[in-house]
CSV table of C-alpha atoms in Angstrom, one decimal:
chain,number,residue,atom,x,y,z
A,1,MET,CA,0.0,0.0,0.0
A,2,ASN,CA,1.4,3.4,-1.0
A,3,VAL,CA,0.9,5.5,2.1
A,4,ASP,CA,2.6,8.4,0.4
A,5,ASP,CA,-0.1,8.8,-2.2
A,6,PRO,CA,-1.1,12.5,-1.8
A,7,ALA,CA,-4.7,11.8,-2.8
A,8,MET,CA,-5.0,9.1,-0.2
A,9,LEU,CA,-3.4,11.3,2.5
A,10,ASP,CA,-5.7,14.1,1.5
A,11,ILE,CA,-8.9,12.0,1.9
A,12,LEU,CA,-7.7,10.6,5.2
A,13,ARG,CA,-7.0,14.2,6.4
A,14,ARG,CA,-10.4,15.5,5.3
A,15,CYS,CA,-12.8,12.6,6.0
A,16,MET,CA,-14.5,12.9,9.4
A,17,VAL,CA,-16.4,9.6,9.8
A,18,ALA,CA,-15.1,6.3,8.7
A,19,ARG,CA,-17.2,3.2,8.2
A,20,ILE,CA,-15.6,0.0,9.4
A,21,ALA,CA,-16.8,-3.4,8.3
A,22,THR,CA,-16.2,-6.4,10.6
A,23,LEU,CA,-17.1,-10.0,11.0
A,24,SER,CA,-18.3,-11.7,14.1
A,25,CYS,CA,-17.0,-15.1,15.3
A,26,ASN,CA,-19.8,-16.7,13.4
A,27,GLY,CA,-18.9,-14.8,10.2
A,28,ARG,CA,-21.9,-12.3,10.5
A,29,PRO,CA,-21.1,-8.9,8.9
A,30,SER,CA,-21.5,-5.6,10.5
A,31,ILE,CA,-20.5,-2.0,9.6
A,32,ASN,CA,-20.4,1.0,11.9
A,33,PRO,CA,-19.6,4.7,11.4
A,34,LEU,CA,-16.8,5.8,13.8
A,35,TYR,CA,-14.6,8.8,14.4
A,36,PHE,CA,-11.0,8.2,13.6
A,37,VAL,CA,-7.5,9.7,13.5
A,38,CYS,CA,-4.3,8.7,11.6
A,39,GLN,CA,-1.3,7.7,13.7
A,40,ARG,CA,2.0,6.9,12.1
A,41,GLY,CA,0.6,5.0,9.2
A,42,ARG,CA,-2.1,3.3,11.3
A,43,ILE,CA,-5.7,4.2,11.7
A,44,TRP,CA,-7.2,4.6,15.1
A,45,LEU,CA,-11.0,4.4,15.4
A,46,GLY,CA,-12.6,5.2,18.7
A,47,THR,CA,-15.2,3.1,20.4
A,48,SER,CA,-15.7,1.0,23.6
A,49,GLU,CA,-14.8,-2.6,24.3
A,50,TRP,CA,-18.5,-3.7,24.6
A,51,THR,CA,-19.5,-2.6,21.1
A,52,LEU,CA,-20.1,-5.0,18.3
A,53,ALA,CA,-17.2,-3.4,16.3
A,54,ALA,CA,-14.7,-4.1,19.1
A,55,ARG,CA,-16.0,-7.5,19.9
A,56,ASP,CA,-15.9,-8.5,16.2
A,57,VAL,CA,-12.3,-7.3,15.8
A,58,GLN,CA,-11.3,-9.4,18.8
A,59,ALA,CA,-13.0,-12.4,17.1
A,60,ASP,CA,-11.7,-11.7,13.5
A,61,SER,CA,-9.0,-9.1,12.9
A,62,ARG,CA,-9.8,-8.5,9.2
A,63,VAL,CA,-11.5,-5.2,8.5
A,64,SER,CA,-12.5,-3.1,5.5
A,65,VAL,CA,-12.9,0.6,6.1
A,66,LEU,CA,-14.5,3.3,3.8
A,67,PHE,CA,-13.4,6.9,3.8
A,68,GLU,CA,-14.9,9.8,1.9
A,69,VAL,CA,-15.0,13.6,2.2
A,70,GLU,CA,-18.4,14.5,3.7
A,71,GLN,CA,-18.3,18.1,2.4
A,72,HIS,CA,-17.9,16.8,-1.2
A,73,MET,CA,-20.4,14.0,-1.3
A,74,CYS,CA,-21.2,14.7,-4.9
A,75,SER,CA,-17.7,13.5,-5.9
A,76,HIS,CA,-18.7,9.9,-5.1
A,77,ARG,CA,-15.0,9.0,-4.7
A,78,VAL,CA,-14.4,6.6,-1.8
A,79,LEU,CA,-11.2,5.2,-0.4
A,80,ARG,CA,-11.4,1.6,0.8
A,81,ILE,CA,-8.6,0.4,3.1
A,82,SER,CA,-8.4,-3.3,4.1
A,83,GLY,CA,-6.2,-4.5,6.8
A,84,GLN,CA,-5.6,-6.1,10.1
A,85,ALA,CA,-7.1,-4.6,13.3
A,86,SER,CA,-6.6,-5.0,17.0
A,87,VAL,CA,-8.3,-3.5,20.1
A,88,ARG,CA,-6.1,-1.3,22.2
A,89,THR,CA,-7.0,-0.2,25.7
A,90,GLU,CA,-3.7,1.1,27.1
A,91,GLN,CA,-3.9,4.5,28.9
A,92,LYS,CA,-1.2,5.9,26.7
A,93,VAL,CA,-3.1,5.1,23.5
A,94,GLN,CA,-6.4,6.4,25.0
A,95,ARG,CA,-4.8,9.7,26.0
A,96,SER,CA,-3.1,10.2,22.6
A,97,TYR,CA,-6.4,9.3,20.8
A,98,ALA,CA,-8.4,11.7,23.0
A,99,LEU,CA,-6.1,14.6,22.3
A,100,ARG,CA,-6.2,14.0,18.6
A,101,VAL,CA,-10.0,13.7,18.6
A,102,ALA,CA,-10.4,16.9,20.5
A,103,ARG,CA,-8.3,18.7,17.9
A,104,LYS,CA,-10.0,17.1,15.0
A,105,TYR,CA,-13.7,17.2,16.1
A,106,LEU,CA,-14.2,19.4,19.2
A,107,LEU,CA,-11.9,22.3,19.0
A,108,THR,CA,-13.1,23.5,15.6
A,109,PRO,CA,-15.7,26.1,14.7
A,110,GLY,CA,-18.1,23.4,13.6
A,111,GLY,CA,-17.5,21.3,16.7
A,112,ILE,CA,-17.9,24.1,19.1
A,113,GLY,CA,-21.0,25.4,17.3
A,114,ASN,CA,-22.6,21.9,17.4
A,115,TYR,CA,-22.0,21.7,21.2
A,116,LEU,CA,-23.3,25.2,21.9
A,117,ALA,CA,-26.4,24.5,19.9
A,118,HIS,CA,-27.1,21.5,22.1
A,119,LEU,CA,-26.1,22.8,25.5
A,120,ARG,CA,-29.4,21.5,27.0
A,121,GLN,CA,-28.5,18.0,26.0
A,122,PHE,CA,-25.1,18.0,27.9
A,123,PRO,CA,-26.5,16.2,30.9
A,124,SER,CA,-27.9,13.4,28.7
A,125,MET,CA,-24.6,13.2,26.8
A,126,HIS,CA,-22.6,12.9,30.0
A,127,GLN,CA,-25.0,10.2,31.3
A,128,TYR,CA,-24.8,8.4,27.9
A,129,HIS,CA,-21.0,8.3,28.1
A,130,ALA,CA,-21.2,7.2,31.8
A,131,GLN,CA,-23.5,4.4,30.9
A,132,SER,CA,-21.0,3.3,28.2
A,133,ALA,CA,-18.1,3.4,30.7
A,134,GLU,CA,-20.1,1.1,33.0
A,135,LYS,CA,-20.5,-1.5,30.2
A,136,GLY,CA,-16.8,-1.5,29.3
A,137,ARG,CA,-13.6,0.5,28.8
A,138,ALA,CA,-13.1,3.0,26.0
A,139,CYS,CA,-10.8,1.5,23.3
A,140,VAL,CA,-9.2,2.2,20.0
A,141,ILE,CA,-9.5,-0.1,17.1
A,142,GLU,CA,-6.1,0.1,15.5
A,143,VAL,CA,-6.0,-0.8,11.8
A,144,ILE,CA,-2.8,-1.7,10.0
A,145,PRO,CA,-3.6,-1.0,6.4
A,146,GLN,CA,-2.7,-3.7,3.9
A,147,THR,CA,-4.5,-2.7,0.7
A,148,ALA,CA,-6.1,0.5,-0.5
A,149,GLU,CA,-8.4,1.0,-3.4
A,150,TRP,CA,-10.3,3.9,-5.0
A,151,LEU,CA,-14.0,3.3,-5.6
A,152,GLU,CA,-16.3,5.4,-7.7
A,153,LEU,CA,-20.0,5.4,-7.4
B,1,MET,CA,-34.6,2.3,36.3
B,2,LYS,CA,-33.9,4.8,33.5
B,3,GLN,CA,-31.2,5.0,30.8
B,4,VAL,CA,-30.2,7.5,28.1
B,5,THR,CA,-30.6,6.3,24.6
B,6,ARG,CA,-29.6,7.5,21.1
B,7,ASN,CA,-32.1,5.0,19.5
B,8,ILE,CA,-35.1,6.3,17.6
B,9,ASP,CA,-38.0,4.7,15.8
B,10,PRO,CA,-36.7,3.9,12.3
B,11,ALA,CA,-39.7,5.6,10.8
B,12,SER,CA,-38.3,8.9,12.2
B,13,ALA,CA,-35.2,8.4,10.0
B,14,ARG,CA,-37.3,8.0,6.9
B,15,ASP,CA,-35.7,11.1,5.4
B,16,LEU,CA,-32.4,9.3,5.2
B,17,LEU,CA,-34.0,6.9,2.8
B,18,GLU,CA,-35.5,9.7,0.7
B,19,ARG,CA,-32.3,11.8,0.5
B,20,VAL,CA,-29.7,9.0,1.0
B,21,PRO,CA,-26.7,11.1,2.2
B,22,ARG,CA,-24.5,8.1,1.8
B,23,ALA,CA,-25.1,4.3,1.8
B,24,CYS,CA,-22.9,1.3,2.0
B,25,LEU,CA,-23.3,-2.5,2.2
B,26,CYS,CA,-21.2,-4.9,4.2
B,27,PHE,CA,-21.0,-8.6,3.6
B,28,ALA,CA,-18.6,-11.5,4.2
B,29,CYS,CA,-16.4,-12.8,1.4
B,30,ASP,CA,-13.3,-15.1,1.3
B,31,HIS,CA,-11.0,-12.2,2.1
B,32,GLY,CA,-13.0,-11.1,5.2
B,33,PRO,CA,-15.5,-8.4,5.6
B,34,GLN,CA,-16.2,-6.3,2.5
B,35,ALA,CA,-17.5,-2.7,2.8
B,36,GLN,CA,-19.0,-1.4,-0.5
B,37,PRO,CA,-20.4,2.0,-1.2
B,38,VAL,CA,-23.8,1.6,-3.0
B,39,VAL,CA,-26.6,3.4,-4.6
B,40,LEU,CA,-29.9,3.1,-2.6
B,41,VAL,CA,-33.4,3.5,-4.0
B,42,TRP,CA,-36.1,3.2,-1.5
B,43,HIS,CA,-39.2,2.3,-3.5
B,44,ASP,CA,-42.6,1.2,-2.1
B,45,GLY,CA,-40.9,0.2,1.1
B,46,ARG,CA,-38.3,-1.9,-0.7
B,47,TYR,CA,-34.6,-1.4,-0.2
B,48,LEU,CA,-33.1,-1.6,-3.7
B,49,VAL,CA,-29.4,-1.5,-3.7
B,50,GLY,CA,-27.2,-0.8,-6.7
B,51,ILE,CA,-23.7,-2.3,-6.6
B,52,PRO,CA,-21.3,-0.8,-9.2
B,53,GLN,CA,-20.8,-3.3,-12.0
B,54,LYS,CA,-17.0,-3.0,-11.6
B,55,ALA,CA,-17.1,-3.9,-7.9
B,56,ASP,CA,-14.7,-6.8,-7.5
B,57,ARG,CA,-17.0,-8.7,-5.1
B,58,LYS,CA,-20.7,-8.8,-4.7
B,59,PRO,CA,-22.9,-10.7,-2.2
B,60,GLU,CA,-24.6,-13.9,-3.2
B,61,PRO,CA,-28.4,-14.3,-3.3
B,62,ASP,CA,-29.7,-15.0,0.2
B,63,GLN,CA,-26.4,-13.9,1.8
B,64,GLU,CA,-26.7,-11.9,5.0
B,65,VAL,CA,-25.7,-8.2,4.7
B,66,VAL,CA,-25.8,-5.0,6.6
B,67,LEU,CA,-27.0,-1.8,4.8
B,68,LEU,CA,-25.9,1.4,6.5
B,69,ILE,CA,-27.2,4.8,5.6
B,70,ASP,CA,-25.7,7.5,7.7
B,71,GLU,CA,-25.0,11.2,7.9
B,72,GLY,CA,-23.4,13.9,10.1
B,73,VAL,CA,-20.0,14.9,11.3
B,74,HIS,CA,-20.4,16.5,14.6
B,75,PHE,CA,-21.7,14.6,17.6
B,76,PHE,CA,-25.2,15.8,17.9
B,77,ASP,CA,-25.7,15.6,14.1
B,78,LEU,CA,-24.8,11.9,13.8
B,79,ARG,CA,-27.7,9.8,12.5
B,80,ALA,CA,-28.0,6.4,10.9
B,81,LEU,CA,-30.2,3.6,9.7
B,82,TYR,CA,-28.7,0.2,10.2
B,83,ILE,CA,-30.5,-2.6,8.3
B,84,ARG,CA,-29.5,-6.2,8.7
B,85,GLY,CA,-31.1,-8.4,6.0
B,86,GLN,CA,-30.8,-10.9,3.2
B,87,VAL,CA,-30.0,-10.2,-0.4
B,88,LYS,CA,-32.4,-11.1,-3.1
B,89,GLN,CA,-32.1,-10.5,-6.8
B,90,ALA,CA,-33.9,-7.5,-8.2
B,91,SER,CA,-34.2,-5.5,-11.4
B,92,ALA,CA,-33.1,-1.9,-11.8
B,93,PRO,CA,-35.6,0.6,-10.4
B,94,ARG,CA,-36.9,3.1,-13.0
B,95,GLU,CA,-35.4,5.9,-11.0
B,96,ALA,CA,-31.9,4.6,-11.5
B,97,LEU,CA,-31.8,3.0,-15.0
B,98,ALA,CA,-28.8,5.0,-15.9
B,99,ALA,CA,-26.7,3.8,-13.1
B,100,ASP,CA,-24.2,1.1,-14.2
B,101,CYS,CA,-25.0,-1.2,-11.3
B,102,THR,CA,-26.1,-4.7,-10.4
B,103,TRP,CA,-29.3,-4.4,-8.5
B,104,VAL,CA,-30.3,-6.4,-5.4
B,105,GLU,CA,-33.0,-6.0,-2.8
B,106,VAL,CA,-32.1,-6.1,0.9
B,107,VAL,CA,-35.0,-7.8,2.7
B,108,PRO,CA,-34.7,-6.5,6.3
B,109,LEU,CA,-34.5,-8.9,9.3
B,110,LYS,CA,-33.7,-6.2,11.8
B,111,THR,CA,-33.6,-2.4,11.6
B,112,VAL,CA,-32.1,0.0,14.1
B,113,ALA,CA,-31.9,3.8,13.8
B,114,TRP,CA,-30.1,6.3,15.9
B,115,ASP,CA,-29.9,10.1,16.2
B,116,TYR,CA,-27.5,11.7,18.7
B,117,GLY,CA,-29.4,14.9,18.5
B,118,THR,CA,-32.3,13.1,20.3
B,119,LEU,CA,-30.3,11.7,23.3
B,120,ARG,CA,-32.9,11.3,26.0
B,121,GLU,CA,-33.8,9.4,29.1
B,122,VAL,CA,-36.1,6.4,28.7
B,123,ARG,CA,-37.3,3.6,30.9
B,124,ASP,CA,-34.7,0.7,30.9
B,125,GLU,CA,-36.6,-2.3,29.6
B,126,ARG,CA,-33.7,-4.8,30.0
């Protein structure tokens, strides 16, 4: 996989929500939209250990991930990366992921505007995150890319 | 006992089927899971899915798939319809005759919808 391809780097930089396809231990498919960041040639997708995506990855490490630029949906150009994934729960990884996610999603005009527009839902959001933490630890699905393809719709 | 949920009645996300901000299909193949962007036409309550002809892999008839239609970037804007179902052969819908696709129908077995903009407390029915 050519990780130096400028077009590929550009879409990974501009895409905001990746869609990761996984298989369960019984081979049942699933696909979920997740926030992500790129880290030294690897892709980190944030979720929690109890989610289907994380449980699937622990059962079968093969994944297929779609990336496209949401602001230019009319272009219909999608990057598909296939690779091997693992679930990482180390504190160091969590901290690094949280910092990068804050920079990418929260500390931006769009991110701040979205939160300000929903201030009344903050208690629900905190409770929602607390519920998730009760079910299991936050984790990062780390994808080591093996192949990348451009898809056109 | 109460809990906060993001889940909504799938009927409330009907606009996603009418506008289709983006749609993709997931299925198992020899190489593992396959994620494939698709064209979706929702016609008379049927989920007609166009897979580009040049796609290297396509699901087999009766194979289990997941169809995901989602939108949004920021937390409270994230919405989705997640449809687990079986693939059946279908002919091209009139609305999309021009698209160079193989058409299948996804017959739903289970549908889930969520909208983070509607996070709210509900009675826990576990």
